[in-house]
Amino acid sequence: MSFIVQSEGLVVPAGRRALIGQSVRLLSGAAVALLAGRQALAAGSNDATAQDVRILNTALGAELEAVAAYQLAADSGLLQKPVRELALTFQGHHKEHADLLAKTVSKLGGRAVSPKEKYSFPTETLKAQADVLRFAATLEKGAVSAYLGAVPLFGNRDLAKAAASILGDEAMHWAVLRNAVGEAPVPGAFVS
């Protein structure tokens, strides 16, 4: 087996690196297929499609909440510049997720949920940068759990693949935020 030594000193099997790259391209392809409006996405029973739309709208609501939470974080004045930039990057990811989910709901004949006028965030407990990061990490962990629960419920497997791709992004956000506050980025071998 051949290995690649990365600049960080990590040794990664060349085959695994290629496998990961192929997996990312495959999952990205599923998301692109959703955006492209493939007719196969609308195929299936009306009941299954209606359930998929409900799941997508629930995910969309959570993504919109995350966008608002990261805006609160960015505007709080509690974040150092690089941390604020990271928060805005993560917010951008959530905006992309929300856009994809809203377009998919519409393509499936549903009506996408709108952002709430006001969200109930625990602003009284956010006194320092670490508080904001822990709050964001809690939201990201919730998103990971929600997508993990939703993936097997989709009637349309292409939607399940796209949701799994978003799940992966949420898990990376969670790990980075945990690491930023000095916690183990990956606290266990399994996520629930």
XYZ file of N, CA and C in Angstrom:
576
model
N 0.848 -1.169 0.000
C 0.000 0.000 0.000
C 0.892 1.230 0.000
N 0.561 2.230 -0.805
C 1.350 3.456 -0.842
C 0.758 4.497 0.100
N 1.624 5.386 0.566
C 1.215 6.414 1.507
C 1.660 7.773 1.014
N 0.940 8.800 1.456
C 1.279 10.181 1.156
C 1.539 10.873 2.474
N 2.659 11.572 2.607
C 2.948 12.345 3.804
C 2.547 13.779 3.513
N 1.587 14.293 4.287
C 1.113 15.647 4.087
C 1.982 16.626 4.861
N 1.870 17.910 4.523
C 2.697 18.930 5.151
C 2.515 18.982 6.664
N 1.356 18.583 7.169
C 1.115 18.592 8.607
C 1.771 17.389 9.294
N 2.451 16.537 8.521
C 3.085 15.372 9.090
C 2.184 14.163 9.152
N 0.965 14.276 8.657
C 0.043 13.150 8.663
C 0.405 12.188 7.548
N 0.251 10.938 7.822
C 0.478 9.915 6.806
C -0.882 9.353 6.440
N -1.242 9.476 5.163
C -2.548 9.048 4.693
C -2.355 8.054 3.565
N -3.028 6.899 3.641
C -2.934 5.952 2.528
C -3.422 6.622 1.244
N -2.673 6.466 0.161
C -3.042 7.089 -1.105
C -4.419 6.630 -1.555
N -4.740 5.387 -1.357
C -6.049 4.882 -1.750
C -7.176 5.533 -0.972
N -6.952 5.757 0.310
C -7.982 6.387 1.146
C -8.207 7.827 0.713
N -7.114 8.524 0.427
C -7.223 9.914 -0.016
C -8.031 9.984 -1.309
N -7.762 9.090 -2.213
C -8.510 9.059 -3.471
C -9.971 8.717 -3.223
N -10.206 7.772 -2.300
C -11.575 7.391 -1.966
C -12.349 8.581 -1.397
N -11.712 9.322 -0.495
C -12.372 10.487 0.093
C -12.695 11.507 -0.993
N -11.742 11.761 -1.876
C -11.973 12.714 -2.965
C -13.127 12.282 -3.850
N -13.192 11.000 -4.161
C -14.286 10.497 -4.977
C -15.614 10.612 -4.246
N -15.609 10.356 -2.943
C -16.842 10.457 -2.161
C -17.352 11.878 -2.129
N -16.438 12.840 -1.942
C -16.845 14.252 -1.929
C -17.448 14.636 -3.277
N -16.808 14.198 -4.356
C -17.351 14.515 -5.683
C -18.721 13.878 -5.886
N -18.908 12.653 -5.400
C -20.188 11.971 -5.532
C -21.280 12.710 -4.757
N -20.999 13.083 -3.499
C -21.996 13.790 -2.700
C -22.275 15.167 -3.270
N -21.237 15.839 -3.750
C -21.454 17.137 -4.389
C -22.298 16.970 -5.643
N -22.088 15.885 -6.357
C -22.887 15.609 -7.551
C -24.354 15.446 -7.215
N -24.650 14.835 -6.078
C -26.053 14.689 -5.663
C -26.669 16.050 -5.402
N -25.927 16.926 -4.755
C -26.448 18.271 -4.486
C -26.647 19.041 -5.791
N -25.699 18.916 -6.723
C -25.842 19.588 -8.017
C -27.056 19.056 -8.765
N -27.285 17.754 -8.663
C -28.455 17.172 -9.321
C -29.738 17.775 -8.778
N -29.770 18.024 -7.479
C -30.948 18.653 -6.891
C -31.153 20.050 -7.462
N -30.067 20.807 -7.556
C -30.172 22.166 -8.086
C -30.532 22.179 -9.564
N -30.069 21.173 -10.279
C -30.316 21.132 -11.717
C -31.767 20.791 -12.034
N -32.523 20.381 -11.043
C -33.942 20.122 -11.251
C -34.233 18.840 -12.000
N -33.431 17.818 -11.779
C -33.671 16.546 -12.450
C -35.087 16.081 -12.187
N -35.743 15.656 -13.212
C -37.125 15.209 -13.087
C -37.242 13.978 -12.204
N -36.178 13.186 -12.119
C -36.235 11.979 -11.288
C -36.464 12.328 -9.818
N -36.085 13.531 -9.431
C -36.273 13.915 -8.032
C -37.742 13.997 -7.669
N -38.576 14.325 -8.631
C -40.004 14.457 -8.365
C -40.737 13.126 -8.520
N -40.001 12.105 -8.953
C -40.635 10.811 -9.160
C -40.969 10.164 -7.819
N -41.887 9.248 -7.837
C -42.254 8.537 -6.625
C -43.667 8.871 -6.222
N -44.097 8.234 -5.158
C -45.467 8.445 -4.720
C -45.639 9.835 -4.133
N -46.881 10.326 -4.174
C -47.170 11.636 -3.601
C -46.928 11.654 -2.099
N -47.250 10.533 -1.416
C -47.036 10.468 0.028
C -45.557 10.572 0.364
N -44.725 9.840 -0.366
C -43.280 9.879 -0.111
C -42.727 11.265 -0.411
N -43.186 11.871 -1.490
C -42.729 13.216 -1.834
C -43.170 14.223 -0.786
N -44.403 14.097 -0.317
C -44.901 15.005 0.723
C -44.078 14.856 1.999
N -43.731 13.625 2.356
C -42.883 13.415 3.543
C -41.507 14.025 3.332
N -40.943 13.834 2.145
C -39.633 14.423 1.848
C -39.678 15.945 1.954
N -40.750 16.544 1.476
C -40.899 18.001 1.558
C -40.964 18.443 3.014
N -41.674 17.707 3.841
C -41.748 18.046 5.276
C -40.365 17.975 5.919
N -39.621 16.934 5.598
C -38.274 16.776 6.151
C -37.381 17.928 5.676
N -37.466 18.228 4.377
C -36.656 19.315 3.823
C -37.002 20.650 4.471
N -38.295 20.896 4.688
C -38.699 22.156 5.307
C -38.245 22.244 6.765
N -38.240 21.122 7.460
C -37.721 21.118 8.833
C -36.235 21.464 8.821
N -35.502 20.856 7.907
C -34.071 21.161 7.776
C -33.868 22.618 7.375
N -34.695 23.105 6.467
C -34.601 24.501 6.035
C -34.815 25.439 7.222
N -35.799 25.167 8.053
C -36.039 25.982 9.238
C -34.825 26.034 10.150
N -34.168 24.896 10.330
C -32.970 24.845 11.174
C -31.812 25.612 10.536
N -31.682 25.515 9.222
C -30.621 26.260 8.529
C -30.844 27.765 8.643
N -32.088 28.192 8.523
C -32.400 29.620 8.649
C -32.109 30.108 10.071
N -32.388 29.256 11.048
C -32.065 29.603 12.434
C -30.549 29.742 12.602
N -29.788 28.850 11.986
C -28.328 28.913 12.074
C -27.794 30.195 11.433
N -28.371 30.584 10.305
C -27.967 31.842 9.652
C -28.166 33.004 10.622
N -29.322 33.029 11.282
C -29.615 34.101 12.240
C -28.670 34.038 13.444
N -28.369 32.828 13.923
C -27.483 32.679 15.080
C -26.082 33.185 14.764
N -25.582 32.847 13.575
C -24.244 33.319 13.210
C -24.230 34.832 12.987
N -25.346 35.394 12.559
C -25.412 36.854 12.437
C -25.353 37.486 13.823
N -26.080 36.906 14.755
C -26.034 37.373 16.140
C -24.593 37.315 16.661
N -23.921 36.204 16.398
C -22.536 36.040 16.845
C -21.632 37.103 16.216
N -21.772 37.305 14.918
C -20.922 38.270 14.207
C -21.162 39.688 14.707
N -22.389 40.006 15.060
C -22.748 41.357 15.504
C -22.555 41.567 17.007
N -22.196 40.515 17.729
C -22.149 40.591 19.194
C -21.030 41.473 19.728
N -19.982 41.657 18.941
C -18.823 42.392 19.433
C -17.951 41.555 20.360
N -18.290 40.285 20.533
C -17.547 39.402 21.433
C -16.480 38.576 20.721
N -16.515 38.549 19.401
C -15.613 37.681 18.647
C -14.386 38.432 18.151
N -13.242 37.804 18.314
C -12.020 38.347 17.715
C -12.153 38.233 16.198
N -11.386 39.048 15.480
C -11.539 39.122 14.024
C -11.465 37.748 13.328
N -10.461 36.912 13.583
C -10.429 35.624 12.868
C -11.604 34.714 13.220
N -12.067 34.791 14.453
C -13.201 33.976 14.879
C -14.475 34.497 14.222
N -14.600 35.813 14.133
C -15.760 36.412 13.458
C -15.779 35.989 11.981
N -14.611 35.998 11.352
C -14.526 35.579 9.943
C -14.950 34.118 9.790
N -14.535 33.273 10.740
C -14.940 31.864 10.702
C -16.449 31.743 10.866
N -17.013 32.515 11.800
C -18.464 32.489 12.012
C -19.196 32.892 10.732
N -18.681 33.901 10.043
C -19.325 34.334 8.801
C -19.147 33.296 7.689
N -18.035 32.579 7.703
C -17.845 31.483 6.739
C -18.873 30.392 6.986
N -19.026 30.005 8.257
C -20.021 28.983 8.590
C -21.429 29.477 8.257
N -21.699 30.756 8.500
C -22.995 31.322 8.136
C -23.210 31.189 6.629
N -22.166 31.438 5.842
C -22.261 31.289 4.395
C -22.615 29.865 3.988
N -22.043 28.893 4.686
C -22.390 27.489 4.405
C -23.876 27.255 4.677
N -24.358 27.785 5.795
C -25.771 27.601 6.144
C -26.683 28.306 5.130
N -26.251 29.435 4.629
C -27.034 30.113 3.582
C -27.106 29.243 2.328
N -25.982 28.628 1.973
C -25.972 27.731 0.801
C -26.891 26.536 1.036
N -26.823 25.961 2.231
C -27.712 24.829 2.553
C -29.170 25.267 2.435
N -29.492 26.427 3.029
C -30.871 26.923 3.008
C -31.340 27.160 1.582
N -30.481 27.740 0.755
C -30.851 28.002 -0.641
C -31.142 26.698 -1.378
N -30.284 25.712 -1.197
C -30.477 24.407 -1.843
C -31.773 23.759 -1.368
N -32.006 23.783 -0.063
C -33.210 23.163 0.487
C -34.473 23.859 -0.007
N -34.469 25.193 -0.029
C -35.650 25.947 -0.491
C -35.938 25.649 -1.960
N -34.910 25.619 -2.779
C -35.103 25.328 -4.206
C -35.627 23.911 -4.404
N -35.126 22.981 -3.609
C -35.559 21.593 -3.740
C -37.009 21.437 -3.318
N -37.402 22.089 -2.223
C -38.801 22.053 -1.788
C -39.699 22.558 -2.914
N -39.319 23.665 -3.511
C -40.119 24.229 -4.614
C -40.181 23.284 -5.804
N -39.055 22.673 -6.158
C -39.026 21.751 -7.295
C -39.882 20.517 -7.050
N -40.064 20.179 -5.785
C -40.905 19.030 -5.448
C -42.370 19.421 -5.269
N -42.681 20.685 -5.560
C -44.064 21.148 -5.496
C -44.494 21.666 -4.139
N -43.557 21.811 -3.218
C -43.886 22.313 -1.894
C -43.649 23.813 -1.789
N -43.973 24.331 -0.629
C -43.738 25.739 -0.332
C -42.691 25.819 0.776
N -41.574 26.451 0.461
C -40.476 26.543 1.416
C -40.847 27.441 2.587
N -40.442 27.026 3.794
C -40.671 27.849 4.977
C -39.810 29.105 4.893
N -40.278 30.137 5.575
C -39.551 31.412 5.623
C -38.854 31.543 6.970
N -37.863 32.428 7.031
C -37.234 32.642 8.344
C -38.236 33.241 9.327
N -38.045 32.935 10.590
C -38.892 33.535 11.627
C -38.544 35.013 11.745
N -39.499 35.798 12.193
C -39.226 37.215 12.429
C -38.247 37.386 13.581
N -38.333 36.500 14.564
C -37.457 36.588 15.729
C -37.171 35.184 16.236
N -35.911 34.956 16.602
C -35.501 33.685 17.192
C -35.204 33.908 18.672
N -35.418 32.889 19.466
C -35.147 32.975 20.902
C -33.773 32.380 21.190
N -32.764 33.224 21.152
C -31.407 32.789 21.460
C -31.072 33.215 22.892
N -30.230 32.465 23.583
C -29.899 32.788 24.979
C -28.888 33.932 25.087
N -29.255 35.083 24.586
C -28.319 36.213 24.530
C -27.816 36.626 25.911
N -28.626 36.421 26.942
C -28.209 36.815 28.294
C -27.036 35.983 28.811
N -26.821 34.810 28.222
C -25.711 33.952 28.667
C -24.452 34.141 27.824
N -24.536 34.939 26.780
C -23.394 35.143 25.884
C -22.610 36.371 26.338
N -21.606 36.139 27.186
C -20.823 37.226 27.782
C -19.407 37.322 27.229
N -18.942 36.246 26.594
C -17.565 36.196 26.092
C -17.533 35.360 24.817
N -16.419 35.446 24.107
C -16.259 34.697 22.859
C -16.513 33.202 23.072
N -15.986 32.642 24.147
C -16.163 31.201 24.414
C -17.640 30.843 24.562
N -18.423 31.729 25.159
C -19.866 31.477 25.308
C -20.542 31.396 23.938
N -20.158 32.307 23.063
C -20.733 32.343 21.717
C -20.353 31.071 20.960
N -19.092 30.673 21.082
C -18.631 29.471 20.383
C -19.314 28.216 20.912
N -19.498 28.138 22.225
C -20.193 26.970 22.797
C -21.661 26.935 22.341
N -22.282 28.096 22.294
C -23.665 28.179 21.799
C -23.738 27.694 20.353
N -22.822 28.179 19.504
C -22.801 27.758 18.102
C -22.525 26.258 17.993
N -21.624 25.749 18.832
C -21.320 24.314 18.806
C -22.551 23.492 19.179
N -23.332 23.988 20.129
C -24.563 23.294 20.518
C -25.542 23.237 19.345
N -25.671 24.344 18.625
C -26.554 24.356 17.449
C -26.053 23.398 16.373
N -24.745 23.384 16.152
C -24.176 22.492 15.126
C -24.355 21.031 15.517
N -24.173 20.705 16.796
C -24.391 19.325 17.252
C -25.847 18.934 17.041
N -26.762 19.867 17.321
C -28.176 19.596 17.071
C -28.454 19.341 15.606
N -27.789 20.107 14.731
C -27.967 19.909 13.297
C -27.440 18.545 12.862
N -26.295 18.160 13.404
C -25.729 16.838 13.079
C -26.733 15.752 13.458
N -27.258 15.825 14.661
C -28.216 14.813 15.121
C -29.485 14.813 14.273
N -29.960 16.000 13.921
C -31.184 16.098 13.119
C -30.989 15.499 11.732
N -29.890 15.849 11.070
C -29.642 15.279 9.742
C -29.413 13.775 9.840
N -28.728 13.328 10.880
C -28.501 11.894 11.065
C -29.825 11.148 11.173
N -30.769 11.744 11.883
C -32.093 11.131 12.007
C -32.910 11.217 10.737
N -32.690 12.275 9.944
C -33.498 12.496 8.745
C -33.059 11.648 7.555
N -31.771 11.408 7.433
C -31.252 10.727 6.231
C -32.006 9.431 5.921
N -32.202 8.531 6.879
C -32.890 7.283 6.534
C -34.390 7.440 6.275
N -34.955 8.591 6.601
C -36.393 8.797 6.424
C -36.779 9.236 5.013
N -35.832 9.727 4.245
C -36.148 10.194 2.898
C -36.591 9.036 2.015
N -37.683 9.247 1.280
C -38.123 8.272 0.292
C -37.235 8.318 -0.939
N -36.731 9.492 -1.255
C -35.873 9.687 -2.419
C -34.417 9.597 -1.968
N -33.704 8.610 -2.459
C -32.328 8.370 -2.022
C -31.386 9.496 -2.433
N -31.657 10.196 -3.543
C -30.818 11.339 -3.916
C -30.916 12.439 -2.860
N -32.104 12.618 -2.311
C -32.270 13.604 -1.240
C -31.512 13.160 0.009
N -31.546 11.880 0.302
C -30.816 11.348 1.462
C -29.318 11.595 1.299
N -28.792 11.383 0.095
C -27.364 11.624 -0.155
C -27.020 13.096 0.022
N -27.852 13.985 -0.481
C -27.594 15.417 -0.334
C -27.647 15.823 1.137
N -28.615 15.281 1.884
C -28.717 15.580 3.317
C -27.491 15.048 4.060
N -26.997 13.890 3.662
C -25.796 13.336 4.286
C -24.585 14.228 4.011
N -24.545 14.839 2.843
C -23.461 15.762 2.527
C -23.513 16.983 3.442
N -24.709 17.503 3.677
C -24.867 18.632 4.601
C -24.511 18.194 6.014
N -24.909 16.993 6.406
C -24.571 16.452 7.722
C -23.062 16.498 7.932
N -22.314 16.090 6.914
C -20.852 16.109 7.022
C -20.312 17.507 7.282
N -20.882 18.503 6.620
C -20.454 19.882 6.820
C -20.777 20.346 8.234
N -21.967 20.002 8.721
C -22.362 20.388 10.082
C -21.422 19.744 11.104
N -21.040 18.495 10.871
C -20.130 17.805 11.789
C -18.759 18.491 11.809
N -18.308 18.948 10.654
C -17.030 19.676 10.631
C -17.139 20.992 11.387
N -18.241 21.702 11.227
C -18.453 22.941 11.993
C -18.371 22.646 13.494
N -19.099 21.620 13.916
C -19.145 21.253 15.330
C -17.741 20.957 15.853
N -16.965 20.183 15.100
C -15.614 19.818 15.528
C -14.717 21.054 15.645
N -14.784 21.935 14.673
C -13.960 23.144 14.702
C -14.326 24.014 15.898
N -15.615 24.170 16.146
C -16.059 25.005 17.273
C -15.644 24.396 18.614
N -15.765 23.091 18.754
C -15.324 22.433 19.990
C -13.826 22.648 20.192
N -13.075 22.494 19.133
C -11.632 22.681 19.212
C -11.289 24.121 19.610
N -12.041 25.074 19.100
C -11.777 26.489 19.374
C -11.945 26.843 20.852
N -12.766 26.093 21.568
C -12.944 26.359 23.003
C -12.142 25.373 23.868
N -11.220 24.651 23.243
C -10.338 23.766 23.981
C -10.905 22.400 24.302
N -12.023 22.050 23.685
C -12.605 20.725 23.900
C -12.128 19.784 22.798
N -12.204 18.504 23.067
C -11.838 17.518 22.052
C -12.736 17.723 20.835
N -12.155 17.916 19.659
C -12.983 18.186 18.482
C -13.932 17.046 18.131
N -13.505 15.830 18.376
C -14.339 14.659 18.097
C -14.427 13.864 19.398
N -15.504 14.070 20.165
C -15.567 13.496 21.506
C -15.803 11.994 21.562
N -16.158 11.380 20.472
C -16.403 9.942 20.490
C -16.343 9.348 19.101
N -16.353 8.046 19.050
C -16.267 7.339 17.778
C -17.582 7.345 17.012
N -18.679 7.631 17.707
C -19.996 7.617 17.084
C -20.737 8.903 17.421
N -21.613 9.305 16.531
C -22.443 10.496 16.733
C -23.882 10.033 16.844
N -24.605 10.616 17.781
C -26.023 10.252 17.912
C -26.870 11.500 17.929
